[in-house]
Short mmCIF file of C-alpha atoms and ligand atoms in Angstrom, two decimals:
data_model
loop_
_atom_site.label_atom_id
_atom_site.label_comp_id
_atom_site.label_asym_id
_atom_site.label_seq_id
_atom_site.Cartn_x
_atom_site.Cartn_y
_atom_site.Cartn_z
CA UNK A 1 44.04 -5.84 -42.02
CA UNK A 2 46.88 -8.38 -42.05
CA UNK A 3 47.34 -10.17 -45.45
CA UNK A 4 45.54 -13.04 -45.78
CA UNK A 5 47.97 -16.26 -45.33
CA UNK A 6 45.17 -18.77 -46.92
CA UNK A 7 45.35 -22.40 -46.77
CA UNK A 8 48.41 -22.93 -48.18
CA UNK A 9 48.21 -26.24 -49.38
CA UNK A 10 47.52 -27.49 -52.68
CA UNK A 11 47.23 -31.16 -52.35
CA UNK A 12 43.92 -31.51 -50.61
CA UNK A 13 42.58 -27.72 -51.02
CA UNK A 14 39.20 -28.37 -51.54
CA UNK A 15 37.79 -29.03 -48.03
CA UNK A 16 40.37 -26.92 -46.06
CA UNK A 17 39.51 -23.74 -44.11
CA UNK A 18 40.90 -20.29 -45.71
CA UNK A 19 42.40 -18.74 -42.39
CA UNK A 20 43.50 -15.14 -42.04
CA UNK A 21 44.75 -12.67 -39.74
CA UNK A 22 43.37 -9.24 -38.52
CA UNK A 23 44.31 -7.05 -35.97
CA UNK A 24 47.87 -7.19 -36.34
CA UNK A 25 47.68 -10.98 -35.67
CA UNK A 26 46.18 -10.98 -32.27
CA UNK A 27 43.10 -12.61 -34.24
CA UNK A 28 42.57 -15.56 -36.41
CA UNK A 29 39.59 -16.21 -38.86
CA UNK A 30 38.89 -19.54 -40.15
CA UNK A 31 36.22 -19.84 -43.05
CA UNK A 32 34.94 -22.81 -43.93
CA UNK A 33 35.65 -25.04 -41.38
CA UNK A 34 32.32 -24.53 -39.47
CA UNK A 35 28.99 -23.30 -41.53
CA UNK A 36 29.66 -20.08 -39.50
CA UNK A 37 33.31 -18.03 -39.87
CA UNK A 38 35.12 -18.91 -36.63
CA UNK A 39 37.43 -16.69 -35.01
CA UNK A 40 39.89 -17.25 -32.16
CA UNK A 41 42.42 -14.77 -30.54
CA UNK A 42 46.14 -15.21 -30.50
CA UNK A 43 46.21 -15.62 -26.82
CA UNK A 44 43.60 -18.23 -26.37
CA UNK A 45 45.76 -19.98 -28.99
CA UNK A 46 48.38 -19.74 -27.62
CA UNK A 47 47.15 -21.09 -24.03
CA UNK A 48 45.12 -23.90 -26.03
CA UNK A 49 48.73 -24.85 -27.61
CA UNK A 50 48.98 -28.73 -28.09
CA UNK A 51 52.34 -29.36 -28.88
CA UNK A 52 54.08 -31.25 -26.32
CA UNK A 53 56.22 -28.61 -24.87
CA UNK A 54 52.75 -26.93 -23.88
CA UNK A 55 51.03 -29.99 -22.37
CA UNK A 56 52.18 -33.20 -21.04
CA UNK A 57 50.98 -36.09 -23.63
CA UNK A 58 49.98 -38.97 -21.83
CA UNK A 59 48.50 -36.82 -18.83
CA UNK A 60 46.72 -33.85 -20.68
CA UNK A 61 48.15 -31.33 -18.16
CA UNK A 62 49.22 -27.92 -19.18
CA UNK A 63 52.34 -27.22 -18.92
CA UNK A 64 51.79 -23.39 -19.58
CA UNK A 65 53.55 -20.93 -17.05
CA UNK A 66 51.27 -18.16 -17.51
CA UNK A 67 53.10 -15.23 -16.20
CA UNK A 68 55.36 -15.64 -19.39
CA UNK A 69 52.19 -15.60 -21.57
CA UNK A 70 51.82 -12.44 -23.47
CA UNK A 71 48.05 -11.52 -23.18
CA UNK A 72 48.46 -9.46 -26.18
CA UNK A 73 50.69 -11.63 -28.42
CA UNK A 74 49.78 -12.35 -31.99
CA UNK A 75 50.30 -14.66 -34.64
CA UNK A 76 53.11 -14.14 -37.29
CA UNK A 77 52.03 -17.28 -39.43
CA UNK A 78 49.32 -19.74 -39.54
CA UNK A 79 48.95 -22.55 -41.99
CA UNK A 80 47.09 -25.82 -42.28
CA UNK A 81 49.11 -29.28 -42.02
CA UNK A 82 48.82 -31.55 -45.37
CA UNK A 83 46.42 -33.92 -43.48
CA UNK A 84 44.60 -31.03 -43.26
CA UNK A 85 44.02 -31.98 -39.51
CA UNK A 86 45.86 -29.05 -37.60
CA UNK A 87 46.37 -25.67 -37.58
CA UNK A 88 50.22 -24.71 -37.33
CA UNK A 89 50.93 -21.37 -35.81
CA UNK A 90 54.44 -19.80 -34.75
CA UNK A 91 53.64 -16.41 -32.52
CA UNK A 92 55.42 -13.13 -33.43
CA UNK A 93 56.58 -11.90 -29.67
CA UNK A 94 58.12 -15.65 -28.46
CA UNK A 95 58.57 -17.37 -31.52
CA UNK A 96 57.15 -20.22 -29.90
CA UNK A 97 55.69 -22.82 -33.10
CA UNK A 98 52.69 -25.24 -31.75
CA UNK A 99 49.25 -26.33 -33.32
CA UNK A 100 45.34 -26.47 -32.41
CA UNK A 101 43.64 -29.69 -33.90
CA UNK A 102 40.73 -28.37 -36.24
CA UNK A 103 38.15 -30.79 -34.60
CA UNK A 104 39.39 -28.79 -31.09
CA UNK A 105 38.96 -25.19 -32.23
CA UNK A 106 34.87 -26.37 -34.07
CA UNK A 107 34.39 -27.80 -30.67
CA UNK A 108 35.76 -25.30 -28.58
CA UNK A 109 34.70 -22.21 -30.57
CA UNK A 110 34.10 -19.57 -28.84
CA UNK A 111 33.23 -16.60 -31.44
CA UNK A 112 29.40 -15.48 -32.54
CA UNK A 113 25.94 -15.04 -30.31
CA UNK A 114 24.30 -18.06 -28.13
CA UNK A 115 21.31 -18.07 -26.88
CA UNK A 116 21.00 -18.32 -23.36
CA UNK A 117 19.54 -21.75 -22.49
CA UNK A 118 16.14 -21.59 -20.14
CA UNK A 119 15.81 -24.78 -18.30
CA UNK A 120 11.62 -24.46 -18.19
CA UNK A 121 11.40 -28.36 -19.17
CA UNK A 122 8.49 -30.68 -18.92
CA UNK A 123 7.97 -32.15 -16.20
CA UNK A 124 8.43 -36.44 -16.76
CA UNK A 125 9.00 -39.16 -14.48
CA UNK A 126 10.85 -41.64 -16.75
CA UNK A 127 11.67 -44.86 -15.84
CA UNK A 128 13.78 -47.98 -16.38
CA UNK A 129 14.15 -51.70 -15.21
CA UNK A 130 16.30 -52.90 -12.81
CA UNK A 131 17.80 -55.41 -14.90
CA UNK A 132 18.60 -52.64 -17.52
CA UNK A 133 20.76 -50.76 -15.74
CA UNK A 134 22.51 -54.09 -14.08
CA UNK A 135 23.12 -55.37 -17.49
CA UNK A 136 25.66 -53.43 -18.54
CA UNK A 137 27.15 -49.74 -19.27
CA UNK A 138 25.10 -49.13 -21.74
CA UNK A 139 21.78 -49.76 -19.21
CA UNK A 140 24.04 -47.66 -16.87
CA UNK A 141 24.22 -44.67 -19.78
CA UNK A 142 20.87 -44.85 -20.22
CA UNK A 143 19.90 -44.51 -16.03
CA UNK A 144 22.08 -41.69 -16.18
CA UNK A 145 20.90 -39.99 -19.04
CA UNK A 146 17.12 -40.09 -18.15
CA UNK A 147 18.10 -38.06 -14.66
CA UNK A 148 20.47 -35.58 -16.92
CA UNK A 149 17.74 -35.41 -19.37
CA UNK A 150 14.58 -34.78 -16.69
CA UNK A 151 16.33 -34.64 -13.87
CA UNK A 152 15.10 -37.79 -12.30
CA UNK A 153 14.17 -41.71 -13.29
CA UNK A 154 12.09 -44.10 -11.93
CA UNK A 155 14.39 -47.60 -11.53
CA UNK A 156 11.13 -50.54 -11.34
CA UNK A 157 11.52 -54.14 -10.28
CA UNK A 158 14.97 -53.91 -8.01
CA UNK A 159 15.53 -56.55 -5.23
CA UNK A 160 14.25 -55.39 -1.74
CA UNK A 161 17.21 -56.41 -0.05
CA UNK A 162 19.26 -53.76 2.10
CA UNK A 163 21.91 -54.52 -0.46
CA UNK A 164 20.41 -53.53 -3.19
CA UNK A 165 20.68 -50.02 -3.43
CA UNK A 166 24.25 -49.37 -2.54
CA UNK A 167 25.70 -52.08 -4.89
CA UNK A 168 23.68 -50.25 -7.61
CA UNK A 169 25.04 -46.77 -6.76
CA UNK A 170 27.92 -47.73 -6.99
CA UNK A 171 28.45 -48.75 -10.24
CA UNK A 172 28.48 -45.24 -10.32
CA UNK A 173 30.69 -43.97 -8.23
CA UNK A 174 31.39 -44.40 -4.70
CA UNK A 175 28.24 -42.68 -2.41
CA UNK A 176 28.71 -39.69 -0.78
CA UNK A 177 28.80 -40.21 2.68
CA UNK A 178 27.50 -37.27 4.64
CA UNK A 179 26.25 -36.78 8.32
CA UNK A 180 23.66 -39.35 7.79
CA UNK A 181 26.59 -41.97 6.90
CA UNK A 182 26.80 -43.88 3.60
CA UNK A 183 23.25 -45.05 3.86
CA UNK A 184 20.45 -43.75 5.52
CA UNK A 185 16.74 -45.33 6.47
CA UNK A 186 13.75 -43.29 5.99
CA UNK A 187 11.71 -44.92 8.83
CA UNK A 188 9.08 -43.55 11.27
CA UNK A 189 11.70 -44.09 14.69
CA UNK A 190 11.82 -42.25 18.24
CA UNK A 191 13.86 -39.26 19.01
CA UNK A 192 14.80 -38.81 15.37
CA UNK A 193 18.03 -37.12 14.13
CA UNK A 194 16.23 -35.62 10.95
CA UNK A 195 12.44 -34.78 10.31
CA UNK A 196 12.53 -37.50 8.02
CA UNK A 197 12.80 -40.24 10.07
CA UNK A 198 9.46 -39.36 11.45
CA UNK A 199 5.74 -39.59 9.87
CA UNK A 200 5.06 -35.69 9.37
CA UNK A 201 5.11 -34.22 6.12
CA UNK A 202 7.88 -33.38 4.55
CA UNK A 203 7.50 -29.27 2.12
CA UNK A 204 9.21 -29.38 -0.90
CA UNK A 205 12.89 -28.75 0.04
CA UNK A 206 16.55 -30.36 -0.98
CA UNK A 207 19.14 -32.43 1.04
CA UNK A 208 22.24 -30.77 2.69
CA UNK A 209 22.09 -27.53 1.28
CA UNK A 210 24.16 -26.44 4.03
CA UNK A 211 27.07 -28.01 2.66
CA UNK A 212 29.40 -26.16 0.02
CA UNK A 213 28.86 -29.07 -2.47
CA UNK A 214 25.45 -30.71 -1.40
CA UNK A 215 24.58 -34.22 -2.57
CA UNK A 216 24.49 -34.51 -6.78
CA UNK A 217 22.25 -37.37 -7.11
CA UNK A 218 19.65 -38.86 -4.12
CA UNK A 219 18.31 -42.26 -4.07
CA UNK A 220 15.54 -43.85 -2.21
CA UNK A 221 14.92 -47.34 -2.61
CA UNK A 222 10.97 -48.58 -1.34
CA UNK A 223 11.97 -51.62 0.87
CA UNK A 224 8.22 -51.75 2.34
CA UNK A 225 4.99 -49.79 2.13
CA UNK A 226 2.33 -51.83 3.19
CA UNK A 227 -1.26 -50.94 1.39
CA UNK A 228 -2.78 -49.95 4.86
CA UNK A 229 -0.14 -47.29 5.06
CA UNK A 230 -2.31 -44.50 4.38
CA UNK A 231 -0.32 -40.97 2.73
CA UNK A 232 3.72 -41.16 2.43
CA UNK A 233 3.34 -40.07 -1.61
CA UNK A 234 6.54 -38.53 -2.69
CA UNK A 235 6.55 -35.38 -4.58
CA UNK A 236 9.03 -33.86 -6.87
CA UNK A 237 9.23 -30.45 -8.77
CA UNK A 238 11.84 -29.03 -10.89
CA UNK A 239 12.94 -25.77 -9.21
CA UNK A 240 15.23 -24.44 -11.73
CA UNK A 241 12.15 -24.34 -13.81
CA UNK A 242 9.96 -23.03 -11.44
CA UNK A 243 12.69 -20.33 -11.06
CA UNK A 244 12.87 -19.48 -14.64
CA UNK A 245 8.92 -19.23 -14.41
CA UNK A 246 9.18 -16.88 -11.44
CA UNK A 247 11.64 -14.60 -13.37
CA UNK A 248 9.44 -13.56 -16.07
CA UNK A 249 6.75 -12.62 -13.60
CA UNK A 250 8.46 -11.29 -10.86
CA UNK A 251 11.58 -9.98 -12.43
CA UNK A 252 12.82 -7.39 -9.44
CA UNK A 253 11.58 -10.44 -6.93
CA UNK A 254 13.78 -12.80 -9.08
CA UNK A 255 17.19 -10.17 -8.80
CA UNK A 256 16.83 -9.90 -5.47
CA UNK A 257 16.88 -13.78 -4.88
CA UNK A 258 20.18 -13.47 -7.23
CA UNK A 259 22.06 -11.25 -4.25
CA UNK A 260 21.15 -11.39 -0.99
CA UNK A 261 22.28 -14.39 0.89
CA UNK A 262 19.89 -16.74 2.76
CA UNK A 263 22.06 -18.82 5.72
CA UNK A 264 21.18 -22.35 5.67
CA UNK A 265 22.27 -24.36 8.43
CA UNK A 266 22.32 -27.70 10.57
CA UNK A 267 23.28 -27.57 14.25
CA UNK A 268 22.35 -30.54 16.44
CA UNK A 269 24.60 -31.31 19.28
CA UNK A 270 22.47 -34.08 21.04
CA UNK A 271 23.60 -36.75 18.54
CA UNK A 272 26.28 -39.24 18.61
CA UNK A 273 27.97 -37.31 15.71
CA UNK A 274 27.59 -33.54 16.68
CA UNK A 275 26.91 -31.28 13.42
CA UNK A 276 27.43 -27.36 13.35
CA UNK A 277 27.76 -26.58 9.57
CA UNK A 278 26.53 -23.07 8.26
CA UNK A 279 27.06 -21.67 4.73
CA UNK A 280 25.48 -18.42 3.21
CA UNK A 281 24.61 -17.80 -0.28
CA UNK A 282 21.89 -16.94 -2.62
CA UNK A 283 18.91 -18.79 -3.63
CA UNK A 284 19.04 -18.54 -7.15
CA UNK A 285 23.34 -18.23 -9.36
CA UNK A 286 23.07 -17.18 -12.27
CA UNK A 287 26.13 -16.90 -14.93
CA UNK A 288 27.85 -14.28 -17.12
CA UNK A 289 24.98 -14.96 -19.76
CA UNK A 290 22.21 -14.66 -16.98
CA UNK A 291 21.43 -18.35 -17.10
CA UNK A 292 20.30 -19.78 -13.82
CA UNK A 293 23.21 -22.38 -12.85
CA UNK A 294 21.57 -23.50 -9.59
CA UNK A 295 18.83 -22.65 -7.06
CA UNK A 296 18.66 -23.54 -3.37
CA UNK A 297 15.66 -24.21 -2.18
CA UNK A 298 15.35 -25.84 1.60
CA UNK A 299 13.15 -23.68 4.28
CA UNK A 300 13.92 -26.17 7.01
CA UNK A 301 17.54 -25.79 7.13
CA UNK A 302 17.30 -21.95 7.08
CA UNK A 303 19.31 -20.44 9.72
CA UNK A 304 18.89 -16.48 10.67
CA UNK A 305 19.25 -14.56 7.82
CA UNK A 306 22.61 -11.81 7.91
CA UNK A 307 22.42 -9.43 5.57
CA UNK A 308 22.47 -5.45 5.33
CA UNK A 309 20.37 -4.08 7.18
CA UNK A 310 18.18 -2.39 4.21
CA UNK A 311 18.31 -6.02 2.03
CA UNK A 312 15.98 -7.49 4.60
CA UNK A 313 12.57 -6.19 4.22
CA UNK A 314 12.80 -6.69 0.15
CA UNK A 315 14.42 -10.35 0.66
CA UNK A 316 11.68 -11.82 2.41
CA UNK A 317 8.90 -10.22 0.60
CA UNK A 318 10.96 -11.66 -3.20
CA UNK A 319 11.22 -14.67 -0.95
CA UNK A 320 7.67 -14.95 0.07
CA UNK A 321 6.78 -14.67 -3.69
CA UNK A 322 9.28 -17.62 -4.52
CA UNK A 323 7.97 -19.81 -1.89
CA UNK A 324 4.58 -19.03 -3.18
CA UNK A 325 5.18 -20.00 -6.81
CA UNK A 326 6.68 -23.44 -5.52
CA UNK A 327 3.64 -24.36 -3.55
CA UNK A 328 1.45 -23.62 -6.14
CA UNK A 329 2.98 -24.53 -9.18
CA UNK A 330 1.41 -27.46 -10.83
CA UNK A 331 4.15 -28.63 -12.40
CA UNK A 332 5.14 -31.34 -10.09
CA UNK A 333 5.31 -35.22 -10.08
CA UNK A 334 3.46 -37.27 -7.46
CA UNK A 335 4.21 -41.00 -6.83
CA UNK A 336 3.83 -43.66 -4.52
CA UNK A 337 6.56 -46.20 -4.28
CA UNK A 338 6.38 -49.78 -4.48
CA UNK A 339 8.64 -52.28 -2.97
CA UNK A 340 11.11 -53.04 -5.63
CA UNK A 341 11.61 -49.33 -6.75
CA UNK A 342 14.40 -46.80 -6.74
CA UNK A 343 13.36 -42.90 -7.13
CA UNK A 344 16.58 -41.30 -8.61
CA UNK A 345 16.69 -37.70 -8.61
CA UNK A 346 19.05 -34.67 -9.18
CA UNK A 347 18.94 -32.76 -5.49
CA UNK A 348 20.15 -29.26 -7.25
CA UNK A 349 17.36 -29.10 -9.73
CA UNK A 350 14.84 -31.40 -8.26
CA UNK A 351 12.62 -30.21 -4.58
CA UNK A 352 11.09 -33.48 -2.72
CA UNK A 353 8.14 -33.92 -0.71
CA UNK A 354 6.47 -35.89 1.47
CA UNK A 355 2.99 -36.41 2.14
CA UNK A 356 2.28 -36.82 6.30
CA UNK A 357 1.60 -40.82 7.12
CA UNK A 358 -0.72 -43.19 9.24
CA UNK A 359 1.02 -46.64 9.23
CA UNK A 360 -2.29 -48.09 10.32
CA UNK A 361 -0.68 -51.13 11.58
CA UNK A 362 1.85 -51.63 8.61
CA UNK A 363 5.10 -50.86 7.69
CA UNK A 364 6.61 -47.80 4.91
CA UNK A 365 10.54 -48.40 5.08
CA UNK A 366 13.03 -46.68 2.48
CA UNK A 367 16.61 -46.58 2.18
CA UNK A 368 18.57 -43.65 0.52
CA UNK A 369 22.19 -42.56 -0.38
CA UNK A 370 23.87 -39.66 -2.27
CA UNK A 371 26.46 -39.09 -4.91
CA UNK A 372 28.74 -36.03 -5.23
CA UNK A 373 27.02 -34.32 -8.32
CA UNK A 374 30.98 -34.12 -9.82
CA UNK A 375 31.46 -38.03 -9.85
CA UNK A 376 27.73 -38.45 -11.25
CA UNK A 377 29.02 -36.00 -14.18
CA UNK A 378 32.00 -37.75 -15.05
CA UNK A 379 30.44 -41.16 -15.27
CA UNK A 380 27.93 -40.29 -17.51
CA UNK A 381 30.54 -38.06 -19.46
CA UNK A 382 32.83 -41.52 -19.67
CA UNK A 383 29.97 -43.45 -20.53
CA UNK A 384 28.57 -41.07 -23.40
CA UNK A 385 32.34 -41.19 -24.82
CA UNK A 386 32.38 -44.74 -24.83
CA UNK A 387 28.98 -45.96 -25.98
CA UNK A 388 26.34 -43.29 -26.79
CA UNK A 389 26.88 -39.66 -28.71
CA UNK A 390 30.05 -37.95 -26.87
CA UNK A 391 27.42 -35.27 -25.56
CA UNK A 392 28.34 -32.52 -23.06
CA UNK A 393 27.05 -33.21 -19.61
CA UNK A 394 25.84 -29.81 -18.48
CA UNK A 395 23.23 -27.78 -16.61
CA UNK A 396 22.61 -29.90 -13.50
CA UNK A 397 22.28 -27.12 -11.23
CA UNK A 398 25.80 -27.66 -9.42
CA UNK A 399 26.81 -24.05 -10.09
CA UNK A 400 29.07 -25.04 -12.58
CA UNK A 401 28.81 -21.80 -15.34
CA UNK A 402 29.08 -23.76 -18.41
FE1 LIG B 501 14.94 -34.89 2.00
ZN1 LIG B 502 53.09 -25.12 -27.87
#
């Protein structure tokens, strides 16, 4: 055990952490700072450095070459500054001097046991007004934070113009354009490019799974559904939850799903634009601490499955089980549109459906976009710094580990 060098200060001593060093220095232990002791190792310290030879003020950028870093360097002194604001280290091997904000290090800590987080959420449709989320970034926050919260929102009382919807999105972000274009009509037409465009129904399934980053966010905007349109109810289910329900009861099932690869594809030649786009991975990613961090879910853009030849057999039996436990879970959401509204949903957490349709002599028209799940994150990050409670945006099914 390293001596202690305590918060040296005597000025403002009372609130300060007591800090001290074990393990030769390659660790630091602050006590007081959190309600919990917080440690940190020399190394991360020393790559979390803020001083500005270590990162570039105005940009943020790390200036670290890390084949210089010592992954086993430790920490001759550490002290508190008389603001009591920063940590002030100088490392044994380099001598380099630098400091870690306190507010960083109780944000960023690292050290003691989290529970995993299980995304089995109820299952809510909320919703807000049009002229909410026009008005202002704070109506904008509050869009955004109902689809990170239940992983969709319900926008009521929009124009039904073929304007509308884009010059919403994109306060936003830009959309995502995507083989369908920028925008897309969901409309009952002749030799269609997608299933959608016609009147069958639609199984539970997500958008462009095929592609390495499929659509964040999906939009549909009800331009027209005439009362004599009879079926053409959406439906929406959260699949990471479903998937989390599946684990507990079919645990092996649920591995499996974890490792072998399902192909998803979309190959059409006979359009103007001609698509061959094939990418292979698992249904279900989990991370280090076994949370699931996004499920794929889309039967109708499955391509031949290539795996080993003894993985096949026990894929499509776990996969049989899956597809079983989405049709008949009874955790979904069922709504019919009305002209006027805008169904916002998260495509990596949330399946869609469609129920078949008769128009009857009347007319069901929608319109729909995308937005990269990345730019999605970032606006509602920006707007949560700038107006509501600085809170993490995380766990929207994009893969991301965090
Ligand atoms: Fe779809
Ligand atoms: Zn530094």
């Amino acid at each position: 055990m390293h001596p202690s060098v305590g918060s040296s200060t005597e000025e403002s001593a009372s609130l300060q952490p007591a800090i001290s060093l074990c393990n030769d220095g390659q660790e630091v232990v602050l006590q007081g700072l959190d309600r919990r002791e917080l440690r940190f190792h020399a190394v991360w310290l020393r790559y979390n450095c803020q001083c500005s030879d270590c990162v570039q003020p105005h940009s943020g950028q790390r200036l670290l070459e890390s084949c210089h870093i010592n992954p086993d360097t430790n920490i001759e002194t550490a002290s508190i500054n008389e603001y009591g604001t920063e940590l002030h280290l100088k490392w044994a091997d380099s001598q380099h001097e630098g400091h870690v904000k306190l507010d960083f290090l109780k944000k960023h800590s690292y050290h003691g046991h989290k529970e995993p987080v299980s995304r089995d959420q109820a299952n809510r449709l909320p919703s807000i007004s049009y002229e909410e989320v026009i008005s202002g970034d704070k109506g904008l926050l509050r869009w955004l934070q109902h689809i990170n919260q239940d992983g969709m929102c319900l926008v009521k009382g929009a124009p039904t113009e073929m304007t509308t919807l884009m010059e919403l999105v994109e306060r936003v972000a830009p959309v995502q354009t995507t083989i369908y274009g920028k925008l897309f009509g969901v409309e009952s037409t002749p030799n269609p490019i997608n299933v959608a465009y016609t009147s069958v129904k639609l199984d539970y399934h997500m958008d462009l799974v095929y592609y390495e980053s499929p659509p964040g966010l999906q939009f549909l905007h009800c331009i027209r559904f005439d009362d004599c349109v009879i079926g053409g109810e959406n439906y929406m289910l959260n699949v990471s939850a479903v998937a989390e329900r599946f684990r507990r009861q079919h645990p092996a099932d649920f591995d499996i799903l974890t490792k072998v690869p399902a192909t998803f594809q979309k190959i059409h030649f006979a359009r103007s634009e001609p698509v061959k786009m094939k990418y292979q991975r698992p249904h279900i990613n989990l991370n280090h601490r076994g949370e699931i961090v996004n499920v794929i879910w889309s039967p109708q853009f499955e391509g031949p499955l290539n795996v080993d030849y003894s993985d096949v057999q026990p894929y499509y039996r776990a996969y049989h089980k899956f597809s079983q436990a989405i049709k008949n879970d009874k955790n979904f959401i069922e709504l019919r549109l009305v002209p006027g509204e805008i169904l916002s949903f998260n495509n990596r957490t949330i399946l869609h459906a469609r129920k078949s349709f008769e128009l009857n002599g009347g007319v069901r028209k929608l319109q729909g976009c995308y937005l990269n799940i990345d730019e999605y994150k970032s606006k509602l990050a920006v707007l949560a710094h700038l107006h509501g409670d600085d809170e993490e945006v995380k766990h929207v099914g994009n893969q991301c580990w965090f």
